[in-house]
Tab-separated table of C-alpha atoms in Angstrom:
chain	number	residue	atom	x	y	z
A	161	MET	CA	-5.161	-2.579	-32.677
A	162	PHE	CA	-4.015	-5.570	-30.624
A	163	THR	CA	-3.029	-4.724	-27.054
A	164	LYS	CA	-0.723	-7.085	-25.222
A	165	LYS	CA	-2.333	-8.374	-22.033
A	166	GLY	CA	-0.910	-6.920	-18.844
A	167	LYS	CA	0.825	-8.704	-15.985
A	168	LEU	CA	0.086	-8.824	-12.268
A	169	ILE	CA	3.235	-8.943	-10.139
A	170	VAL	CA	2.663	-9.262	-6.397
A	171	PHE	CA	5.019	-8.735	-3.468
A	172	GLU	CA	4.376	-10.887	-0.405
A	173	GLY	CA	6.239	-11.473	2.816
A	174	ALA	CA	6.052	-11.101	6.558
A	175	ASP	CA	5.349	-7.731	8.137
A	176	GLY	CA	8.478	-5.579	7.976
A	177	SER	CA	10.040	-7.504	5.075
A	178	GLY	CA	10.218	-4.463	2.798
A	179	LYS	CA	7.315	-5.134	0.438
A	180	ALA	CA	6.280	-1.489	0.081
A	181	THR	CA	9.875	-0.395	-0.551
A	182	GLN	CA	10.485	-3.010	-3.248
A	183	ALA	CA	7.106	-2.436	-4.900
A	184	LYS	CA	7.863	1.277	-5.173
A	185	LEU	CA	11.384	0.638	-6.489
A	186	LEU	CA	10.012	-1.674	-9.172
A	187	SER	CA	7.334	0.852	-10.141
A	188	LYS	CA	9.989	3.554	-10.435
A	189	TYR	CA	12.152	1.272	-12.607
A	190	LEU	CA	9.260	0.415	-14.944
A	191	LYS	CA	8.317	4.069	-15.364
A	192	GLY	CA	11.956	4.895	-16.091
A	193	LYS	CA	11.921	2.301	-18.872
A	194	ASN	CA	8.648	3.749	-20.244
A	195	ILE	CA	6.857	0.497	-19.458
A	196	ASN	CA	3.103	0.942	-19.066
A	197	CYS	CA	2.572	0.200	-15.372
A	198	ALA	CA	0.343	0.768	-12.354
A	199	PHE	CA	0.756	0.376	-8.594
A	200	ILE	CA	-1.739	-0.845	-6.020
A	201	SER	CA	-1.505	-2.025	-2.423
A	202	PHE	CA	-3.781	-3.893	-0.044
A	203	PRO	CA	-5.536	-3.385	2.215
A	204	ASN	CA	-6.985	-0.051	1.160
A	205	TYR	CA	-7.896	1.362	4.551
A	206	SER	CA	-10.147	4.026	3.012
A	207	SER	CA	-12.519	1.494	1.403
A	208	THR	CA	-15.668	0.221	3.132
A	209	TRP	CA	-13.999	-3.124	3.829
A	210	GLY	CA	-10.647	-1.508	4.586
A	211	LYS	CA	-12.143	0.523	7.416
A	212	LEU	CA	-13.359	-2.705	9.017
A	213	ILE	CA	-9.907	-4.263	8.498
A	214	LYS	CA	-8.368	-1.309	10.323
A	215	ARG	CA	-10.680	-1.911	13.278
A	216	TYR	CA	-9.857	-5.632	13.203
A	217	LEU	CA	-6.108	-4.922	13.257
A	218	LYS	CA	-6.567	-2.527	16.173
A	219	GLY	CA	-8.095	-5.409	18.127
A	220	GLU	CA	-11.640	-4.039	18.287
A	221	PHE	CA	-13.094	-7.442	17.369
A	222	GLY	CA	-10.808	-9.430	19.664
A	223	ASP	CA	-7.271	-10.782	19.836
A	224	VAL	CA	-5.632	-12.242	16.731
A	225	ASN	CA	-6.654	-15.790	17.676
A	226	GLN	CA	-10.185	-14.828	18.740
A	227	VAL	CA	-11.358	-13.666	15.308
A	228	ASP	CA	-12.518	-16.534	13.090
A	229	PRO	CA	-10.164	-16.878	10.073
A	230	TYR	CA	-13.064	-17.268	7.645
A	231	LEU	CA	-14.722	-14.058	8.839
A	232	ALA	CA	-11.433	-12.136	8.822
A	233	SER	CA	-10.706	-13.395	5.301
A	234	ILE	CA	-14.011	-12.031	4.007
A	235	LEU	CA	-12.943	-8.512	5.031
A	236	TYR	CA	-9.739	-8.706	2.990
A	237	ALA	CA	-11.455	-10.443	0.072
A	238	GLY	CA	-14.118	-7.733	-0.010
A	239	ASP	CA	-11.444	-5.057	-0.154
A	240	ARG	CA	-9.847	-6.761	-3.175
A	241	LEU	CA	-13.211	-7.274	-4.850
A	242	ILE	CA	-13.831	-3.515	-4.819
A	243	ALA	CA	-10.505	-2.972	-6.608
A	244	SER	CA	-10.828	-5.907	-9.035
A	245	LYS	CA	-12.610	-3.925	-11.759
A	246	LYS	CA	-9.773	-1.398	-11.818
A	247	ILE	CA	-7.167	-4.178	-11.913
A	248	LYS	CA	-8.961	-5.922	-14.795
A	249	ASN	CA	-9.105	-2.667	-16.763
A	250	TRP	CA	-5.384	-2.132	-16.224
A	251	LEU	CA	-4.648	-5.655	-17.445
A	252	LYS	CA	-6.783	-5.118	-20.561
A	253	LYS	CA	-4.771	-1.984	-21.293
A	254	GLY	CA	-1.557	-4.007	-21.120
A	255	LYS	CA	-0.250	-2.523	-17.895
A	256	VAL	CA	2.301	-4.246	-15.682
A	257	ILE	CA	0.656	-4.036	-12.260
A	258	VAL	CA	2.893	-3.924	-9.206
A	259	CYS	CA	0.928	-5.002	-6.143
A	260	ASP	CA	1.929	-4.789	-2.481
A	261	ARG	CA	0.089	-7.732	-0.832
A	262	TYR	CA	-2.679	-9.829	-2.360
A	263	ILE	CA	-4.383	-13.150	-1.630
A	264	GLY	CA	-1.204	-14.715	-0.234
A	265	SER	CA	-1.199	-12.354	2.747
A	266	ASN	CA	-4.802	-13.215	3.543
A	267	LEU	CA	-4.057	-16.916	3.314
A	268	ALA	CA	-0.845	-16.902	5.367
A	269	HIS	CA	-2.163	-14.704	8.168
A	270	GLN	CA	-5.414	-16.623	8.637
A	271	VAL	CA	-4.516	-20.270	8.000
A	272	VAL	CA	-2.138	-20.297	10.997
A	273	LYS	CA	-5.164	-19.915	13.284
A	274	LEU	CA	-6.324	-23.405	12.293
A	275	GLN	CA	-4.905	-26.364	14.171
A	276	THR	CA	-5.110	-29.480	11.983
A	277	PRO	CA	-3.688	-30.189	8.510
A	278	ASN	CA	-7.189	-31.033	7.261
A	279	SER	CA	-8.731	-27.791	8.543
A	280	LYS	CA	-5.866	-25.808	6.990
A	281	LEU	CA	-6.345	-27.538	3.620
A	282	GLN	CA	-10.110	-26.955	3.717
A	283	TYR	CA	-9.548	-23.267	4.436
A	284	ILE	CA	-7.041	-22.841	1.586
A	285	ARG	CA	-9.415	-24.513	-0.881
A	286	TRP	CA	-12.293	-22.345	0.345
A	287	LEU	CA	-10.316	-19.093	0.124
A	288	GLU	CA	-8.930	-19.734	-3.362
A	289	ASP	CA	-12.378	-20.724	-4.630
A	290	PHE	CA	-13.964	-17.685	-2.963
A	291	GLU	CA	-11.453	-15.153	-4.279
A	292	TYR	CA	-10.563	-16.522	-7.719
A	293	ARG	CA	-13.804	-18.219	-8.803
A	294	GLN	CA	-16.674	-16.569	-6.937
A	295	ASN	CA	-15.234	-13.050	-6.712
A	296	ASN	CA	-13.400	-13.594	-10.015
A	297	ILE	CA	-10.400	-11.485	-9.098
A	298	PRO	CA	-7.373	-11.725	-11.437
A	299	LYS	CA	-4.749	-14.369	-10.724
A	300	GLU	CA	-1.166	-13.333	-10.162
A	301	ASN	CA	1.362	-13.870	-12.964
A	302	LEU	CA	4.109	-13.895	-10.369
A	303	VAL	CA	4.278	-13.652	-6.589
A	304	ILE	CA	7.622	-12.524	-5.183
A	305	LEU	CA	8.207	-13.621	-1.593
A	306	LEU	CA	10.648	-11.380	0.249
A	307	SER	CA	12.231	-13.817	2.689
A	308	VAL	CA	13.302	-12.146	5.946
A	309	PRO	CA	13.687	-13.893	9.350
A	310	THR	CA	11.069	-12.816	11.903
A	311	GLU	CA	13.732	-11.490	14.279
A	312	THR	CA	15.069	-9.196	11.544
A	313	SER	CA	11.639	-7.944	10.488
A	314	GLN	CA	10.792	-7.241	14.135
A	315	LYS	CA	13.807	-4.951	14.419
A	316	LEU	CA	12.717	-3.115	11.274
A	317	MET	CA	9.280	-2.476	12.804
A	318	GLN	CA	10.528	-1.087	16.127
A	319	SER	CA	9.815	2.516	15.156
A	320	ARG	CA	6.176	1.990	14.182
A	321	LYS	CA	2.955	1.274	16.035
A	322	LEU	CA	2.205	-2.437	15.821
A	323	ASP	CA	-1.174	-4.032	15.051
A	324	ILE	CA	-2.537	-7.240	16.625
A	325	HIS	CA	-0.675	-9.362	14.059
A	326	GLU	CA	2.665	-7.595	14.469
A	327	LYS	CA	2.610	-7.684	18.286
A	328	ASN	CA	2.518	-11.488	18.364
A	329	ILE	CA	6.009	-12.808	17.505
A	330	GLY	CA	4.978	-16.459	17.735
A	331	TYR	CA	2.136	-15.797	15.326
A	332	LEU	CA	4.463	-13.960	12.909
A	333	LYS	CA	6.906	-16.882	12.900
A	334	GLN	CA	4.085	-19.221	11.915
A	335	VAL	CA	2.973	-16.819	9.178
A	336	SER	CA	6.536	-16.681	7.863
A	337	GLY	CA	6.586	-20.482	7.746
A	338	ILE	CA	3.382	-20.522	5.683
A	339	PHE	CA	4.864	-18.021	3.232
A	340	GLU	CA	7.944	-20.220	2.807
A	341	LYS	CA	5.732	-23.257	2.198
A	342	LEU	CA	3.665	-21.395	-0.402
A	343	ALA	CA	6.839	-20.356	-2.238
A	344	LYS	CA	7.857	-24.022	-2.474
A	345	GLU	CA	4.456	-25.360	-3.524
A	346	LYS	CA	3.060	-22.679	-5.849
A	347	LYS	CA	4.418	-22.597	-9.406
A	348	ASN	CA	3.851	-18.863	-9.776
A	349	TRP	CA	5.739	-18.004	-6.561
A	350	VAL	CA	9.456	-17.267	-6.273
A	351	LYS	CA	11.467	-16.586	-3.131
A	352	VAL	CA	14.007	-13.772	-2.954
A	353	GLU	CA	16.432	-13.998	-0.033
A	354	CYS	CA	16.788	-10.585	1.601
A	355	VAL	CA	19.299	-11.534	4.295
A	356	LYS	CA	22.878	-12.777	3.981
A	357	ASN	CA	24.957	-13.900	6.968
A	358	ASN	CA	22.213	-12.580	9.288
A	359	ILE	CA	22.520	-9.102	7.769
A	360	LEU	CA	19.699	-7.469	5.818
A	361	LEU	CA	20.746	-6.698	2.260
A	362	LYS	CA	20.479	-3.118	1.030
A	363	SER	CA	17.215	-2.325	-0.730
A	364	GLU	CA	19.009	-1.677	-4.042
A	365	VAL	CA	20.681	-5.099	-3.903
A	366	ILE	CA	17.317	-6.784	-3.301
A	367	HIS	CA	15.826	-4.695	-6.112
A	368	LYS	CA	18.471	-5.970	-8.555
A	369	LYS	CA	17.740	-9.565	-7.529
A	370	ILE	CA	14.055	-8.956	-8.231
A	371	LEU	CA	14.787	-7.464	-11.656
A	372	SER	CA	16.892	-10.522	-12.474
A	373	VAL	CA	13.962	-12.809	-11.612
A	374	LEU	CA	11.486	-10.774	-13.664
A	375	LYS	CA	13.777	-10.671	-16.690
A	376	SER	CA	14.477	-14.411	-16.500
A	377	LYS	CA	10.720	-15.045	-16.567
A	378	ARG	CA	10.268	-12.497	-19.370
A	379	LEU	CA	7.758	-10.488	-17.384
A	380	ILE	CA	9.543	-7.204	-18.102
């Protein structure tokens, strides 16, 4: 019996943009519609690589700008590589996979550490080759960027303990800029505005905007 190939839908965005909330809302919607689906998020802090990522984010290996972007990227790529077999099996079974963070987060958070346009381009080419070709992890069918100003996302994170990325507002603004650039340049990325008139939209309103995008692209 022919099984329709699954889809990989990824949520990206700055820290505090609501990725986990929207990923869970979409998963709930798909299950309610009896659509074969699965949920996964990165990093997985319980994996071998994830435990090292946790130490990195705590600052055990140095400040955010002290850790080489290539070395930091290998940690995140290794974490995804461990999960890639499971993701591939889900896709073969025709599941719609909802993913909270993927390669885009790795790229955006590390490329800002590099100073010149040429060094940034070299890094992006290296990372995409490393993850997609060498590690052979599945490519995203669609990446949804939740666009939230850094000042707004900072307010949303006030109640939680911040890691070395989240403590550095200047760094987060640069990361946000990279995400916006990726959404403009990548064909499989789409930006969803989560703020109107400087006010964060309700999660259900954002969820409906996301459903509209997915339906227009015939992904659900």
